[in-house]
Amino acid sequence: MTAGTRDERGERHEGQEWRGWRAAAQDALYAPGGFYRRVEGPAGHFRTSVHASPLFAGAVARLLCRIDEALGRPAKLDFVDMAAGRGELTGGVLAALPADVAARTRAYAVEITERPTGLDHRIEWLDAPPEGATGLLFANEWLDNVPVDVVEVDAEGVARLVMVRQDGTELLGEPAGGAPARWLERWWPLPGEQGLRAEIGLPRDEAWAGAVATLRRGLAVAVDYAHTAGTRPPFGTLTGFREGRETAPVPDGSCDITAHVALDACALPGGRLLPQREALNALDVTGARPPLSLASTDPAAYVRALASAGEAAELTAAGGLGDFGWLVQPVGVADPFPG
């Protein structure tokens, strides 16, 4: 849609281009000058598990060690960090690995921006995951930034694509059809109630399948705010973040644009979902307080252990980071998580 289009209120917007949210967000996030190409990187605007505590990188390192054992301790072990930001997780994992495992590990940070200065020389910086990796592919808060289209139910009960212009103004476009409509019917069916919304997760399913396909053997893990078929939010989850605060999603490059992930739709055969608190507990991040007796025998150790317990509690907290979903996808190895 171009100049002179009227929105659903009959207002005329001269010189504006209307696009679906997927196309608009793609440019706003990843085009030259887009949000994810800014110097400060994601950490300048929101706090992920990686930034909350080094315990998270330590847990991922332990997971990589489990995969190493399952693979028979190969001569070369790959760690692929999808949407690596500025390499914080990749560097943290390398630092947390036992020396013998670190010596065999090839670390890849996958990101669209230029390689940061001062990054550990052992980390290879790529714009796409390497083909034929053997080890662990880890995608922390990647899929929520794979842009998706949005639909809204109109007064006649029809789910129509939501069109948006650069200032965030919206109108309803054509009805969803083809593969997107089939995805909605299978994964996020909408009752015919005006105003209900859904995000079409098909591009995320495809992105995840493509990433998993690059693994020869090992484990792929996607970690994200998520919902499943029984808990789809009635009005969707599309939102923005700027300088640590949630804000209206405006596709002008000034803010992050994100939406929670239908991880159950992404899962391939053999994959399963578990909450972050369960995954981290299995990787020895529990949040248990140190014994009080340690305070009298070694006060400094007690203080360190207490701080670590606080960080672990944040990573596993209900209503917070602990509610993230982990999609665990084994490729030629056994599922490393119990149960």
Short mmCIF file of C-alpha atoms in Angstrom, two decimals:
data_model
loop_
_atom_site.label_atom_id
_atom_site.label_comp_id
_atom_site.label_asym_id
_atom_site.label_seq_id
_atom_site.Cartn_x
_atom_site.Cartn_y
_atom_site.Cartn_z
CA MET A 1 0.00 0.00 0.00
CA THR A 2 1.32 3.46 -0.83
CA ALA A 3 0.38 7.12 -0.77
CA GLY A 4 -3.20 8.08 -0.11
CA THR A 5 -4.26 4.89 1.70
CA ARG A 6 -7.04 5.31 4.24
CA ASP A 7 -6.93 3.39 7.52
CA GLU A 8 -9.93 1.68 9.12
CA ARG A 9 -10.95 4.98 10.74
CA GLY A 10 -11.09 6.68 7.35
CA GLU A 11 -8.05 8.84 8.04
CA ARG A 12 -5.81 9.61 5.08
CA HIS A 13 -2.02 9.24 5.37
CA GLU A 14 -0.26 10.83 2.41
CA GLY A 15 3.16 9.55 1.39
CA GLN A 16 3.12 6.53 3.72
CA GLU A 17 3.90 2.92 2.87
CA TRP A 18 1.88 0.20 4.57
CA ARG A 19 3.47 -3.21 5.05
CA GLY A 20 2.87 -6.33 7.07
CA TRP A 21 4.63 -6.48 10.43
CA ARG A 22 7.10 -9.08 9.21
CA ALA A 23 8.53 -6.88 6.46
CA ALA A 24 8.40 -3.75 8.59
CA ALA A 25 10.19 -5.37 11.54
CA GLN A 26 12.79 -7.00 9.30
CA ASP A 27 13.94 -3.59 8.08
CA ALA A 28 13.58 -1.90 11.45
CA LEU A 29 15.78 -4.50 13.15
CA TYR A 30 18.27 -5.65 10.53
CA ALA A 31 18.54 -3.18 7.63
CA PRO A 32 21.46 -0.71 7.62
CA GLY A 33 20.85 1.61 10.55
CA GLY A 34 18.46 -0.90 12.12
CA PHE A 35 18.16 -1.57 15.82
CA TYR A 36 20.44 -4.63 15.89
CA ARG A 37 23.18 -2.84 13.99
CA ARG A 38 23.54 -0.14 16.66
CA VAL A 39 26.86 0.17 18.48
CA GLU A 40 25.55 -0.57 21.97
CA GLY A 41 24.13 -3.95 20.97
CA PRO A 42 21.19 -5.74 22.64
CA ALA A 43 22.69 -5.40 26.14
CA GLY A 44 22.17 -1.66 25.91
CA HIS A 45 18.39 -2.14 25.84
CA PHE A 46 17.41 -5.33 27.66
CA ARG A 47 18.81 -7.88 30.08
CA THR A 48 18.88 -11.53 29.09
CA SER A 49 19.87 -14.56 31.16
CA VAL A 50 23.37 -14.19 29.72
CA HIS A 51 23.70 -10.70 31.20
CA ALA A 52 21.97 -11.59 34.49
CA SER A 53 24.70 -13.93 35.71
CA PRO A 54 27.79 -15.87 34.59
CA LEU A 55 26.01 -18.89 36.06
CA PHE A 56 24.05 -19.11 32.82
CA ALA A 57 27.19 -19.46 30.68
CA GLY A 58 28.50 -21.98 33.21
CA ALA A 59 25.35 -24.06 32.83
CA VAL A 60 25.63 -23.97 29.02
CA ALA A 61 29.28 -25.04 29.36
CA ARG A 62 28.19 -28.03 31.47
CA LEU A 63 25.61 -28.89 28.83
CA LEU A 64 28.31 -28.77 26.16
CA CYS A 65 30.40 -31.15 28.29
CA ARG A 66 27.46 -33.57 28.46
CA ILE A 67 27.13 -33.46 24.70
CA ASP A 68 30.89 -33.98 24.41
CA GLU A 69 30.56 -37.20 26.43
CA ALA A 70 27.54 -38.34 24.38
CA LEU A 71 29.56 -37.81 21.19
CA GLY A 72 32.48 -39.84 22.53
CA ARG A 73 34.76 -36.85 23.14
CA PRO A 74 35.50 -36.01 19.49
CA ALA A 75 38.79 -34.40 18.44
CA LYS A 76 36.84 -31.25 17.51
CA LEU A 77 33.77 -30.12 19.42
CA ASP A 78 31.61 -27.29 18.08
CA PHE A 79 29.74 -24.65 20.06
CA VAL A 80 27.48 -22.46 17.91
CA ASP A 81 25.94 -19.39 19.56
CA MET A 82 23.00 -18.11 17.50
CA ALA A 83 22.16 -14.37 17.74
CA ALA A 84 25.34 -13.92 19.75
CA GLY A 85 24.95 -10.21 20.50
CA ARG A 86 28.49 -9.08 21.19
CA GLY A 87 29.78 -12.58 21.99
CA GLU A 88 29.04 -12.49 25.71
CA LEU A 89 27.71 -16.06 25.96
CA THR A 90 30.33 -17.53 23.63
CA GLY A 91 33.14 -16.02 25.66
CA GLY A 92 31.54 -17.05 28.95
CA VAL A 93 31.17 -20.65 27.82
CA LEU A 94 34.79 -20.86 26.72
CA ALA A 95 35.91 -19.43 30.06
CA ALA A 96 33.81 -21.94 32.00
CA LEU A 97 34.89 -25.09 30.12
CA PRO A 98 37.46 -27.48 31.61
CA ALA A 99 40.84 -26.94 29.94
CA ASP A 100 40.81 -30.26 28.10
CA VAL A 101 37.35 -29.57 26.60
CA ALA A 102 38.16 -25.95 25.78
CA ALA A 103 41.26 -27.08 23.86
CA ARG A 104 39.05 -29.16 21.53
CA THR A 105 36.22 -26.64 21.19
CA ARG A 106 35.61 -24.56 18.09
CA ALA A 107 33.42 -21.62 19.07
CA TYR A 108 31.23 -19.82 16.55
CA ALA A 109 29.32 -16.60 17.28
CA VAL A 110 26.56 -16.06 14.71
CA GLU A 111 25.47 -12.44 14.34
CA ILE A 112 24.74 -9.89 11.59
CA THR A 113 26.93 -7.12 13.01
CA GLU A 114 30.68 -6.67 12.62
CA ARG A 115 33.00 -8.59 14.91
CA PRO A 116 33.48 -6.66 18.18
CA THR A 117 36.94 -5.40 18.93
CA GLY A 118 38.76 -7.30 21.65
CA LEU A 119 36.73 -10.49 21.22
CA ASP A 120 38.52 -13.70 22.23
CA HIS A 121 40.61 -14.78 19.24
CA ARG A 122 39.30 -18.34 19.61
CA ILE A 123 35.79 -17.24 18.59
CA GLU A 124 34.96 -17.34 14.89
CA TRP A 125 32.48 -14.61 13.91
CA LEU A 126 29.91 -15.66 11.26
CA ASP A 127 26.68 -14.33 9.78
CA ALA A 128 25.18 -17.84 9.46
CA PRO A 129 25.70 -21.09 11.39
CA PRO A 130 28.44 -23.37 10.04
CA GLU A 131 27.36 -26.46 8.12
CA GLY A 132 28.09 -29.90 9.53
CA ALA A 133 28.74 -28.89 13.14
CA THR A 134 29.21 -31.57 15.80
CA GLY A 135 28.35 -30.39 19.28
CA LEU A 136 25.89 -27.82 20.67
CA LEU A 137 23.93 -25.16 18.81
CA PHE A 138 22.45 -22.73 21.35
CA ALA A 139 19.94 -20.01 20.45
CA ASN A 140 19.22 -17.73 23.40
CA GLU A 141 16.48 -15.21 22.57
CA TRP A 142 16.95 -15.56 18.83
CA LEU A 143 13.57 -16.79 17.62
CA ASP A 144 11.62 -13.98 19.31
CA ASN A 145 13.43 -11.58 16.98
CA VAL A 146 12.67 -13.52 13.81
CA PRO A 147 10.00 -11.16 12.42
CA VAL A 148 6.46 -12.45 11.96
CA ASP A 149 3.23 -11.15 10.53
CA VAL A 150 0.31 -10.32 12.79
CA VAL A 151 -3.39 -10.97 12.17
CA GLU A 152 -6.44 -9.45 13.84
CA VAL A 153 -10.07 -10.56 13.69
CA ASP A 154 -12.34 -7.97 12.08
CA ALA A 155 -16.00 -7.20 12.77
CA GLU A 156 -17.09 -10.04 10.47
CA GLY A 157 -14.94 -12.59 12.31
CA VAL A 158 -12.25 -12.76 9.60
CA ALA A 159 -8.56 -12.87 10.55
CA ARG A 160 -6.86 -10.17 8.49
CA LEU A 161 -3.19 -9.22 8.20
CA VAL A 162 -2.29 -6.17 10.26
CA MET A 163 -0.55 -3.55 8.14
CA VAL A 164 1.73 -0.96 9.73
CA ARG A 165 3.57 2.16 8.70
CA GLN A 166 6.90 3.36 10.05
CA ASP A 167 5.35 5.46 12.83
CA GLY A 168 3.48 2.43 14.20
CA THR A 169 0.02 3.31 12.88
CA GLU A 170 -1.90 0.17 11.90
CA LEU A 171 -4.79 -0.87 9.68
CA LEU A 172 -6.29 -4.21 8.68
CA GLY A 173 -5.39 -5.59 5.27
CA GLU A 174 -6.29 -8.71 3.35
CA PRO A 175 -7.39 -11.97 5.00
CA ALA A 176 -4.59 -14.39 5.81
CA GLY A 177 -4.31 -17.12 3.19
CA GLY A 178 -2.14 -19.98 2.00
CA ALA A 179 0.53 -21.42 4.28
CA PRO A 180 0.12 -18.66 6.94
CA ALA A 181 -3.60 -19.42 7.20
CA ARG A 182 -2.88 -23.15 7.50
CA TRP A 183 -0.33 -22.43 10.23
CA LEU A 184 -2.91 -20.40 12.15
CA GLU A 185 -5.50 -23.14 11.82
CA ARG A 186 -3.06 -25.74 13.13
CA TRP A 187 -1.21 -23.79 15.82
CA TRP A 188 -3.17 -20.67 16.78
CA PRO A 189 -6.84 -20.89 15.73
CA LEU A 190 -8.70 -17.67 16.47
CA PRO A 191 -12.35 -17.52 17.51
CA GLY A 192 -14.39 -15.08 15.43
CA GLU A 193 -14.32 -12.36 18.08
CA GLN A 194 -13.39 -8.89 16.89
CA GLY A 195 -10.02 -7.63 18.10
CA LEU A 196 -8.39 -10.98 18.86
CA ARG A 197 -4.83 -11.21 17.56
CA ALA A 198 -2.20 -13.80 16.73
CA GLU A 199 1.36 -13.82 15.42
CA ILE A 200 2.04 -16.19 12.52
CA GLY A 201 5.04 -18.20 13.70
CA LEU A 202 5.76 -19.98 10.42
CA PRO A 203 9.00 -18.02 9.70
CA ARG A 204 10.32 -19.09 13.10
CA ASP A 205 9.51 -22.73 12.46
CA GLU A 206 11.44 -22.49 9.21
CA ALA A 207 14.36 -20.62 10.77
CA TRP A 208 14.68 -23.19 13.55
CA ALA A 209 14.47 -26.13 11.14
CA GLY A 210 17.21 -24.51 9.04
CA ALA A 211 19.48 -24.04 12.06
CA VAL A 212 18.97 -27.60 13.29
CA ALA A 213 19.74 -28.90 9.79
CA THR A 214 23.27 -27.48 10.07
CA LEU A 215 24.07 -29.94 12.88
CA ARG A 216 25.64 -33.24 11.86
CA ARG A 217 25.36 -34.63 15.40
CA GLY A 218 24.71 -33.09 18.76
CA LEU A 219 22.03 -30.95 20.39
CA ALA A 220 20.18 -27.80 19.37
CA VAL A 221 18.55 -25.67 22.07
CA ALA A 222 16.28 -22.65 21.63
CA VAL A 223 15.59 -20.53 24.72
CA ASP A 224 12.87 -17.89 24.63
CA TYR A 225 9.77 -16.42 26.18
CA ALA A 226 7.23 -18.87 24.85
CA HIS A 227 3.66 -20.09 24.84
CA THR A 228 2.07 -23.37 23.84
CA ALA A 229 -1.24 -24.39 22.32
CA GLY A 230 -3.03 -24.28 25.66
CA THR A 231 -1.73 -20.85 26.64
CA ARG A 232 -1.86 -18.68 23.53
CA PRO A 233 -2.43 -15.03 24.56
CA PRO A 234 -5.71 -13.71 23.13
CA PHE A 235 -4.24 -10.43 21.88
CA GLY A 236 -0.77 -11.60 20.87
CA THR A 237 2.52 -10.49 22.41
CA LEU A 238 4.07 -8.07 19.92
CA THR A 239 5.92 -5.37 21.84
CA GLY A 240 8.98 -3.13 21.85
CA PHE A 241 11.92 -2.48 24.18
CA ARG A 242 14.05 0.61 24.42
CA GLU A 243 16.75 1.35 27.03
CA GLY A 244 15.52 -1.35 29.38
CA ARG A 245 11.85 -0.41 29.23
CA GLU A 246 8.93 -1.96 27.42
CA THR A 247 7.45 0.39 24.86
CA ALA A 248 5.04 0.42 21.93
CA PRO A 249 6.45 -1.46 18.93
CA VAL A 250 7.32 1.14 16.31
CA PRO A 251 9.17 -0.14 13.21
CA ASP A 252 11.48 2.84 12.76
CA GLY A 253 14.71 1.30 14.09
CA SER A 254 14.50 3.05 17.46
CA CYS A 255 13.49 0.01 19.52
CA ASP A 256 13.61 -3.74 19.64
CA ILE A 257 10.52 -5.43 18.20
CA THR A 258 9.79 -8.82 19.67
CA ALA A 259 7.02 -11.36 20.23
CA HIS A 260 6.90 -14.52 22.30
CA VAL A 261 7.52 -17.78 20.47
CA ALA A 262 5.15 -20.68 19.79
CA LEU A 263 7.93 -23.14 20.64
CA ASP A 264 5.64 -26.15 20.34
CA ALA A 265 5.14 -25.28 16.66
CA CYS A 266 8.91 -24.98 16.15
CA ALA A 267 9.68 -28.39 17.63
CA LEU A 268 10.86 -31.05 15.19
CA PRO A 269 10.36 -34.81 15.75
CA GLY A 270 12.22 -35.85 18.88
CA GLY A 271 12.26 -32.35 20.36
CA ARG A 272 10.67 -31.43 23.66
CA LEU A 273 9.96 -28.38 25.79
CA LEU A 274 10.86 -27.71 29.38
CA PRO A 275 10.91 -24.55 31.51
CA GLN A 276 14.22 -22.81 32.12
CA ARG A 277 14.09 -23.47 35.86
CA GLU A 278 13.90 -27.22 35.20
CA ALA A 279 16.67 -27.13 32.60
CA LEU A 280 19.00 -25.08 34.82
CA ASN A 281 18.26 -27.20 37.87
CA ALA A 282 19.36 -30.22 35.83
CA LEU A 283 22.56 -28.31 35.03
CA ASP A 284 23.27 -27.62 38.73
CA VAL A 285 21.87 -24.09 38.93
CA THR A 286 19.47 -24.35 41.87
CA GLY A 287 19.44 -21.12 43.87
CA ALA A 288 19.92 -23.04 47.13
CA ARG A 289 21.25 -20.87 49.97
CA PRO A 290 24.62 -21.83 51.47
CA PRO A 291 24.61 -23.34 54.98
CA LEU A 292 24.78 -20.78 57.77
CA SER A 293 27.68 -22.68 59.28
CA LEU A 294 29.83 -21.46 56.38
CA ALA A 295 29.35 -17.88 57.59
CA SER A 296 31.35 -18.60 60.74
CA THR A 297 34.00 -20.87 59.21
CA ASP A 298 34.64 -18.89 56.01
CA PRO A 299 32.73 -15.58 55.88
CA ALA A 300 34.11 -14.56 52.47
CA ALA A 301 33.08 -17.87 50.91
CA TYR A 302 29.64 -17.50 52.48
CA VAL A 303 29.17 -14.06 50.94
CA ARG A 304 30.23 -15.36 47.52
CA ALA A 305 27.93 -18.37 47.80
CA LEU A 306 25.04 -16.15 48.90
CA ALA A 307 25.52 -13.86 45.89
CA SER A 308 25.65 -16.87 43.59
CA ALA A 309 22.43 -18.22 45.12
CA GLY A 310 20.74 -14.87 44.45
CA GLU A 311 21.80 -14.93 40.82
CA ALA A 312 20.62 -18.52 40.44
CA ALA A 313 17.29 -17.59 41.99
CA GLU A 314 16.84 -14.84 39.39
CA LEU A 315 17.62 -17.22 36.53
CA THR A 316 15.07 -19.75 37.77
CA ALA A 317 12.39 -17.44 39.21
CA ALA A 318 8.74 -18.09 38.47
CA GLY A 319 7.21 -15.09 36.74
CA GLY A 320 10.62 -14.11 35.38
CA LEU A 321 13.56 -15.75 33.63
CA GLY A 322 12.62 -19.15 35.02
CA ASP A 323 9.50 -19.10 32.83
CA PHE A 324 11.50 -19.08 29.62
CA GLY A 325 10.95 -22.16 27.49
CA TRP A 326 13.80 -24.44 26.39
CA LEU A 327 13.23 -26.35 23.16
CA VAL A 328 15.68 -29.26 23.27
CA GLN A 329 16.32 -30.95 19.91
CA PRO A 330 18.73 -33.94 19.87
CA VAL A 331 20.40 -34.81 16.57
CA GLY A 332 21.88 -38.31 16.62
CA VAL A 333 22.40 -38.31 20.40
CA ALA A 334 20.24 -39.06 23.43
CA ASP A 335 18.33 -36.26 25.17
CA PRO A 336 20.74 -35.10 27.91
CA PHE A 337 17.99 -33.94 30.25
CA PRO A 338 16.34 -36.36 32.70
CA GLY A 339 12.68 -37.28 32.38
#
